[in-house]
Amino acid sequence: MTLIPESFKSKAGLVLTGGGARAAYQVGVLKAVRELLPLPEKNPFPIVCGSSAGAINAATLAVFADNFDAAVGRLLEVWENFHVHHVYRSDPVGIARVGARWLAAIMLLSRTSPASLLDNSPLADMVSRSLDFGRIQESNDKDRLYAATSTCSGFS
């Protein structure tokens, strides 16, 4: 009988694509997976990969890799209460500020072009406030998470 080392055993991976509507749908699928598991706290996906909005879901799963039930609960809480002001500054001052930067760039009054059409700092703030990224390494050290990746692009 040959014993297979733990590091050679197969590991399930989860790839979460980008797109806000797709990312919300992903959470519904994760909820269904959680309900099918005999031990919903045990992480069924030791490898998580995400792109764009899927990267936020993947990061949440990685941060809470020690408790899949809690990870899915956190994702449900976020997506059930999600509004446009959580992603972009949609207040008149925020929109006016971005508009002024674009106008200055178009009129060649500014040497730098705005990075995006809208100010998405609320999303960055929400992610940094709600996810303790240090927990990813802890979960990896405790063999609850094998790997986590995220792919995001910026075009300037």
Coordinates of C-alpha atoms in Angstrom, one line a residue, residues 5-85:
P5 CA 1.5 12.7 0.9
E6 CA -1.1 15.2 1.9
S7 CA 0.5 17.8 -0.3
F8 CA -0.2 15.6 -3.4
K9 CA -3.9 15.0 -2.8
S10 CA -6.3 16.9 -5.1
K11 CA -7.7 20.2 -3.9
A12 CA -11.0 21.8 -5.1
G13 CA -10.6 25.2 -6.5
L14 CA -13.2 27.9 -7.1
V15 CA -12.9 30.5 -9.8
L16 CA -15.1 33.6 -9.5
T17 CA -15.4 35.8 -12.6
G18 CA -16.0 39.6 -12.6
G19 CA -19.1 41.6 -13.1
G20 CA -21.4 42.9 -10.4
A21 CA -24.4 40.9 -11.4
R22 CA -22.3 37.7 -11.7
A23 CA -20.7 38.3 -8.4
A24 CA -24.1 38.6 -6.7
Y25 CA -25.2 35.4 -8.5
Q26 CA -22.1 33.7 -7.1
V27 CA -23.2 34.4 -3.6
G28 CA -26.5 32.6 -4.3
V29 CA -24.6 29.6 -5.5
L30 CA -22.3 29.6 -2.5
K31 CA -25.4 29.8 -0.2
A32 CA -26.7 26.7 -2.0
V33 CA -23.4 24.9 -1.6
R34 CA -23.3 25.8 2.1
E35 CA -26.8 24.3 2.5
L36 CA -25.7 21.0 0.9
L37 CA -22.6 20.5 3.0
P38 CA -22.8 18.1 6.0
L39 CA -20.4 20.4 7.9
P40 CA -21.1 23.9 6.6
E41 CA -18.2 25.4 8.6
K42 CA -15.6 23.3 6.8
N43 CA -14.2 25.1 3.8
P44 CA -14.8 23.0 0.6
F45 CA -12.6 25.3 -1.6
P46 CA -9.0 25.4 -0.3
I47 CA -8.1 27.3 -3.6
V48 CA -10.0 30.5 -4.5
C49 CA -9.4 32.7 -7.5
G50 CA -11.3 35.8 -8.4
S51 CA -11.4 38.6 -10.9
S52 CA -12.8 42.1 -10.4
A53 CA -16.1 41.8 -8.4
G54 CA -15.4 38.1 -8.1
A55 CA -12.1 38.9 -6.5
I56 CA -14.0 40.6 -3.6
N57 CA -16.0 37.4 -3.1
A58 CA -12.8 35.3 -3.4
A59 CA -11.0 37.5 -0.9
T60 CA -13.9 37.2 1.6
L61 CA -13.8 33.4 1.2
A62 CA -10.0 33.5 1.8
V63 CA -10.3 35.8 4.8
F64 CA -12.9 33.5 6.4
A65 CA -11.4 30.2 5.2
D66 CA -11.6 28.8 8.7
N67 CA -15.4 29.0 8.6
F68 CA -17.2 28.6 5.3
D69 CA -20.6 29.2 6.9
A70 CA -19.4 32.5 8.3
A71 CA -17.8 33.5 4.9
V72 CA -21.1 32.9 3.0
G73 CA -23.0 34.7 5.8
R74 CA -20.8 37.7 5.4
L75 CA -21.2 37.7 1.6
L76 CA -24.9 37.5 1.9
E77 CA -25.0 40.4 4.4
V78 CA -22.9 42.6 2.0
W79 CA -24.8 41.7 -1.2
E80 CA -28.3 42.0 0.4
N81 CA -27.5 45.5 1.6
F82 CA -25.5 46.7 -1.4
H83 CA -26.2 50.1 -3.0
V84 CA -24.6 52.3 -5.6
H85 CA -23.1 54.6 -2.9

